[in-house]
XYZ file of C-alpha atoms in Angstrom:
147
model
C -0.010 -0.042 -0.263
C 1.117 3.408 -0.424
C 0.099 7.178 0.177
C -1.205 10.234 -1.734
C 1.920 11.869 -3.176
C 2.175 15.610 -1.038
C 3.978 17.141 -4.065
C 0.077 16.184 -6.451
C -0.949 19.359 -3.927
C 0.997 21.629 -6.223
C -0.544 20.502 -9.172
C -2.495 23.999 -9.384
C -4.724 22.921 -12.638
C -5.219 19.329 -11.964
C -8.847 18.893 -12.251
C -9.834 15.320 -11.950
C -8.223 12.906 -9.122
C -8.742 9.256 -9.348
C -7.097 6.792 -7.465
C -9.710 4.616 -6.487
C -9.375 0.661 -5.356
C -5.289 1.492 -5.624
C -4.867 -0.100 -1.368
C -3.839 4.157 -0.542
C -3.345 4.231 2.977
C -3.127 7.431 5.154
C -5.025 11.012 4.938
C -5.710 13.437 2.183
C -2.210 15.723 2.546
C -3.055 19.236 3.427
C -1.185 20.533 0.136
C -4.586 19.139 -1.891
C -6.504 21.555 0.376
C -5.419 24.234 -1.799
C -6.343 23.061 -5.445
C -9.099 25.119 -6.034
C -9.719 23.574 -10.032
C -9.963 19.650 -8.705
C -13.537 18.586 -9.893
C -13.420 15.620 -9.143
C -12.002 13.409 -6.220
C -12.429 9.976 -6.243
C -10.864 8.048 -3.272
C -13.016 5.274 -2.819
C -12.185 1.799 -2.294
C -8.850 2.142 -0.185
C -7.434 2.220 3.384
C -7.617 6.006 3.530
C -8.180 7.516 7.099
C -8.578 10.704 8.737
C -11.020 13.569 7.996
C -12.293 15.562 5.724
C -11.412 19.265 6.074
C -13.437 20.992 8.719
C -12.847 24.389 7.575
C -13.136 25.688 4.278
C -10.628 24.907 2.437
C -10.390 26.185 -1.801
C -10.916 22.680 -2.700
C -14.199 22.639 -1.619
C -15.586 25.535 -4.479
C -15.204 23.554 -7.475
C -15.181 19.936 -6.499
C -17.943 18.458 -8.229
C -17.678 14.889 -7.282
C -16.658 13.587 -3.789
C -16.106 10.008 -3.812
C -14.615 8.258 -0.371
C -16.993 5.201 0.131
C -15.360 2.176 1.413
C -12.668 3.645 3.084
C -13.019 2.070 6.635
C -10.231 4.984 8.313
C -12.442 7.520 7.230
C -13.817 9.675 10.550
C -15.010 12.356 11.758
C -17.890 14.845 11.019
C -18.866 15.239 7.346
C -18.462 19.011 6.392
C -22.050 19.932 5.093
C -21.187 23.469 5.372
C -18.858 23.308 2.911
C -20.730 21.935 0.075
C -24.015 24.422 1.041
C -21.619 27.027 -0.823
C -21.132 25.795 -3.899
C -23.715 24.621 -6.023
C -21.611 22.472 -8.523
C -21.677 19.425 -6.566
C -23.288 16.690 -8.582
C -22.096 13.353 -6.653
C -21.707 12.844 -2.693
C -20.195 8.962 -1.992
C -19.876 8.468 1.672
C -21.196 4.768 2.389
C -18.733 2.045 4.093
C -17.310 4.875 5.692
C -16.789 6.029 9.554
C -18.099 9.395 9.055
C -20.838 10.809 10.514
C -23.168 13.764 10.432
C -26.003 15.243 8.688
C -27.015 16.238 5.575
C -28.646 19.100 4.888
C -32.359 19.773 3.135
C -30.794 22.184 1.267
C -28.545 19.634 -0.476
C -31.175 17.198 -0.563
C -33.430 19.780 -2.504
C -30.769 19.754 -5.493
C -31.999 16.422 -6.414
C -34.667 18.168 -8.458
C -34.723 16.363 -11.502
C -36.040 20.028 -13.089
C -32.604 21.664 -12.391
C -29.974 21.287 -14.671
C -26.677 22.994 -13.743
C -27.250 23.008 -10.526
C -28.508 19.189 -9.737
C -26.881 16.866 -7.384
C -27.302 13.381 -8.897
C -25.658 10.936 -6.561
C -25.840 11.205 -2.468
C -24.767 7.709 -0.666
C -24.302 7.155 2.861
C -24.668 5.011 6.017
C -27.850 6.681 7.518
C -27.102 5.232 10.692
C -24.080 7.301 10.979
C -25.317 10.343 8.861
C -28.789 11.395 9.128
C -30.151 12.058 5.178
C -33.690 12.268 3.661
C -32.133 11.684 0.420
C -29.519 9.646 0.577
C -29.373 5.781 -1.103
C -28.600 4.440 2.318
C -25.967 2.017 2.931
C -25.802 -0.712 5.989
C -22.997 -3.472 6.422
C -21.885 -2.657 2.991
C -25.209 -2.560 1.007
C -28.250 -0.973 -0.217
C -30.818 -0.597 2.189
C -32.975 1.872 1.440
C -33.267 4.583 -1.536
C -35.012 7.692 -0.779
């Protein structure tokens, strides 16, 4: 297993980071928080640990797709307030983690099919840990219910 390279945080024009299923361990390097052009972050199915940044960080502005599911070492509160500020987010996949918190009705309202540019397409969570009225809910690694 390996960790995400700290130096990638200097790639200021990086738009997509897809590292799913690569046995990556460790957390998201702090240097990545400044990747303001990052639109897609796929770190699912790894051995990631730690939390998403709780404070506002530049990379939240452009983020359209966030997939950190199936990383049981990912924990802490999901920083929903950082996703309230951007209307660009299309995918949030948080299931099979130890993350907690609540998905707001404001974010759930973006699942409306009448929306185009601001429409949220997918949101998943372990609904016993993250309260969510609109998520596809997982339990023990399997879909339990859909909103």
